[in-house]
Amino acid sequence: MNFAGKIALVTGAGTGIGETITERLCQDAAAVVLVSRHFEAIQGVCSRIDPNGERTIPIEADVCDPIQVEEAVRKAVDRFGQLNMAVNNAGITGPAGVPVQDVDVNVWREVIDTDISGVFYCMKYEIPAMLSSGGGAIVNMSSANGLVGLPGMSAYTTAKHAVVGLTKSAALELSTSNIRVNAVAPGYVATPRILGSGKEVTDWMASVHPIKRLATREEVSELVAYLLSDAASFITGSVHSIDGGYTAQ
């Protein structure tokens, strides 16, 4: 892909899938605004992939806070003059194995606020910036469990289903505005957090994919980059699973 002259904003950019997406976009000549609650993490990514600080900027912001999100988008436009691409990737899972009736109300609120309200806040402020820039492309991070149910993780599953609905609604609203909106729905991915959960857990995660392995971060970032690119110019309002056949069963 060639993203020369394009400005991207990536949330949750300090680790995992967001970090690899950021690396990929930067390799493809985009300028990238890295957003995370963890400033040291995104500062480290910027220093590694863009030592001179010419095409990256780290911004500390919590996507649960619309004021912080609005300020992050403003800083991005102030620095680079426009916004052309966004990857709304920040998210949390919450605890696993908890029946609906036993979910703590505060845990529910935290997951919903981060995984769906956070995506909404990002789009609310990204879209006007893209309209002012002449158009763009947005990729929202859902999950394979945004397409099927997952017992014991009701808040996460609910939020990731909601990301799909928000993506489709926004895509229809923006269909004649030169802004495309799509979602990516990964299965289990070999991120540092997942790999740190131990061999027994990762073996189980791999086993639920018919391909019998975890996805790599690079595989997910390749799909995201494609959806942001001009090669996907007729793709909007769609959800792209990358789950080793998990949702095909």
XYZ file of C-alpha atoms in Angstrom:
249
model
C 0.000 0.000 0.000
C 1.090 3.574 -0.538
C -0.249 6.047 2.004
C 2.149 8.881 1.225
C 0.564 12.205 2.159
C -2.149 10.489 4.236
C -2.698 11.100 7.944
C -3.967 8.248 10.144
C -5.138 8.111 13.751
C -4.891 4.791 15.626
C -6.296 4.228 19.113
C -4.863 1.610 21.432
C -1.630 2.072 19.507
C 0.842 1.256 22.260
C 0.704 -2.522 22.147
C -0.873 -5.535 20.487
C -2.809 -5.173 17.248
C -2.796 -1.369 17.451
C 0.984 -1.237 17.644
C 1.389 -3.471 14.596
C -1.207 -1.510 12.604
C 0.705 1.666 13.423
C 3.959 0.095 12.252
C 2.350 -1.055 9.015
C 0.835 2.330 8.174
C 4.106 4.084 8.911
C 5.983 1.609 6.708
C 3.524 2.470 3.944
C 4.479 6.172 4.257
C 1.497 7.437 6.261
C 1.883 9.915 9.087
C 0.347 8.316 12.173
C -1.182 9.801 15.305
C -0.883 7.268 18.133
C -3.547 7.513 20.853
C -3.489 5.601 24.129
C -4.035 5.958 27.860
C -0.467 4.725 28.280
C 1.758 7.549 27.089
C 5.092 5.821 27.664
C 4.016 2.908 25.481
C 3.087 5.039 22.473
C 6.098 7.278 22.999
C 8.253 4.152 22.801
C 6.559 3.024 19.581
C 7.103 6.461 18.027
C 10.777 6.456 18.977
C 11.260 3.017 17.462
C 9.459 3.452 14.143
C 10.046 7.178 13.595
C 13.196 8.239 15.480
C 13.156 11.772 14.073
C 9.512 12.349 14.975
C 8.650 13.502 11.473
C 5.640 11.276 10.796
C 4.304 10.245 14.204
C 2.898 11.961 17.265
C 1.931 10.278 20.563
C -1.196 11.615 22.283
C -2.290 10.458 25.714
C -6.073 10.165 25.798
C -8.745 7.867 27.195
C -11.356 6.996 24.563
C -13.961 6.814 27.349
C -13.698 10.588 27.699
C -15.234 12.500 24.766
C -13.388 15.692 25.712
C -10.036 13.908 25.537
C -10.990 12.304 22.224
C -12.034 15.624 20.724
C -8.747 17.164 21.852
C -6.744 14.262 20.368
C -8.365 14.735 16.962
C -7.792 18.486 17.162
C -4.105 17.949 17.961
C -3.806 15.554 15.030
C -5.234 18.113 12.616
C -3.193 20.937 14.138
C 0.009 18.930 13.654
C -0.585 17.459 10.205
C -3.298 19.669 8.713
C -5.824 16.947 7.955
C -7.159 13.505 8.862
C -7.648 10.844 6.196
C -7.737 7.497 8.012
C -8.699 6.190 11.445
C -8.457 2.820 13.150
C -10.629 2.688 16.264
C -8.900 -0.209 17.945
C -8.805 0.586 21.679
C -10.723 -1.934 23.731
C -10.816 -4.155 26.807
C -12.302 -7.599 27.367
C -13.295 -7.607 31.014
C -13.234 -10.825 33.058
C -14.049 -14.164 31.448
C -16.338 -16.906 32.640
C -18.837 -14.673 34.458
C -22.578 -15.326 33.916
C -24.724 -12.297 33.077
C -26.378 -12.214 36.496
C -22.986 -12.135 38.225
C -21.375 -9.378 36.132
C -20.383 -6.450 38.311
C -22.194 -3.283 37.212
C -18.981 -1.268 37.218
C -17.232 -3.859 35.060
C -20.143 -3.748 32.608
C -19.941 0.024 32.406
C -16.167 0.011 31.909
C -16.296 -2.465 29.022
C -19.256 -0.776 27.324
C -17.762 2.697 27.808
C -14.446 1.628 26.299
C -15.462 -0.786 23.557
C -18.536 0.910 22.128
C -18.890 4.421 23.548
C -15.173 4.903 22.885
C -15.634 3.981 19.226
C -18.615 6.331 18.997
C -16.682 9.237 20.522
C -13.806 8.656 18.117
C -16.081 8.587 15.082
C -18.003 11.637 16.319
C -14.845 13.742 16.078
C -12.978 11.911 13.319
C -15.801 12.278 10.807
C -15.944 16.106 10.780
C -12.144 16.199 10.432
C -12.325 13.812 7.476
C -15.140 15.771 5.858
C -12.962 18.877 6.090
C -10.098 16.882 4.549
C -12.180 15.751 1.566
C -12.978 12.229 2.717
C -11.320 9.216 4.241
C -11.651 5.693 5.572
C -12.421 4.339 9.032
C -11.851 0.823 10.344
C -13.493 -0.140 13.626
C -12.189 -3.121 15.582
C -14.937 -5.586 16.383
C -14.282 -9.261 17.102
C -15.282 -12.710 15.966
C -17.370 -12.552 19.127
C -19.088 -9.513 17.688
C -20.605 -11.954 15.180
C -21.433 -14.900 17.450
C -22.178 -15.319 21.128
C -19.553 -15.993 23.782
C -20.745 -17.297 27.157
C -19.207 -15.725 30.215
C -18.195 -12.458 28.493
C -21.513 -10.728 27.964
C -20.266 -7.142 28.168
C -17.481 -7.704 25.631
C -19.727 -9.660 23.273
C -22.452 -7.009 23.506
C -20.039 -4.158 22.818
C -18.407 -5.878 19.849
C -21.822 -6.629 18.316
C -22.669 -2.961 18.809
C -19.507 -1.915 16.952
C -20.870 -3.761 13.922
C -24.180 -1.897 14.104
C -22.490 1.467 14.518
C -20.201 0.712 11.579
C -23.105 -0.136 9.287
C -25.169 2.901 10.285
C -22.254 5.307 9.834
C -21.323 3.759 6.486
C -24.832 4.375 5.145
C -24.909 7.927 6.476
C -21.547 8.700 4.850
C -21.988 6.730 1.643
C -22.092 9.845 -0.559
C -19.545 11.810 1.482
C -16.376 10.010 0.342
C -15.882 8.402 3.754
C -15.911 4.615 3.979
C -16.522 2.786 7.264
C -15.798 -0.900 7.786
C -15.157 -3.260 10.679
C -12.634 -6.030 11.235
C -13.551 -9.012 13.403
C -10.491 -10.994 14.509
C -10.462 -14.295 16.286
C -7.761 -14.926 18.866
C -4.564 -13.088 17.918
C -1.017 -13.710 19.124
C -0.670 -10.456 21.045
C 1.671 -10.090 24.036
C -1.310 -10.165 26.386
C -2.706 -13.390 24.958
C 0.702 -15.061 24.704
C 1.282 -14.120 28.327
C -1.795 -16.048 29.438
C 0.054 -19.370 29.303
C 0.336 -22.346 26.968
C -2.822 -24.068 28.200
C -4.919 -21.002 27.368
C -3.261 -20.278 24.018
C -3.558 -23.935 22.986
C -7.295 -23.763 23.719
C -7.632 -20.509 21.782
C -5.837 -22.025 18.798
C -8.049 -25.126 18.981
C -11.295 -23.174 18.519
C -10.093 -21.961 15.113
C -10.580 -24.591 12.403
C -7.117 -23.589 11.084
C -5.792 -24.609 14.554
C -3.521 -21.663 15.282
C -3.686 -18.081 16.469
C -3.788 -15.208 14.010
C -0.678 -13.075 13.798
C -0.814 -9.347 14.387
C 0.635 -8.857 10.919
C -2.275 -10.722 9.314
C -4.763 -8.406 11.006
C -2.788 -5.273 10.135
C -2.624 -6.368 6.486
C -6.416 -6.560 6.337
C -6.801 -3.189 8.052
C -4.326 -1.554 5.663
C -6.206 -2.975 2.682
C -9.546 -1.613 3.936
C -8.002 1.832 4.404
C -6.452 1.822 0.943
C -7.818 2.945 -2.403
C -7.863 -0.719 -3.437
C -10.950 -1.054 -1.200
C -12.670 2.034 -2.606
C -15.981 0.187 -3.217
C -16.072 -1.480 0.207
C -18.101 0.181 2.954
C -20.466 -0.939 5.695
C -19.016 -4.431 5.777
C -17.525 -6.606 8.510
C -14.453 -8.660 7.676
C -13.821 -11.670 9.886
C -10.238 -12.881 10.221
C -10.719 -15.825 12.513
C -9.365 -19.005 10.957
C -12.904 -20.196 10.196
C -14.258 -19.695 13.732
C -17.476 -17.956 12.662
C -17.965 -20.302 9.701
C -18.745 -23.250 11.963
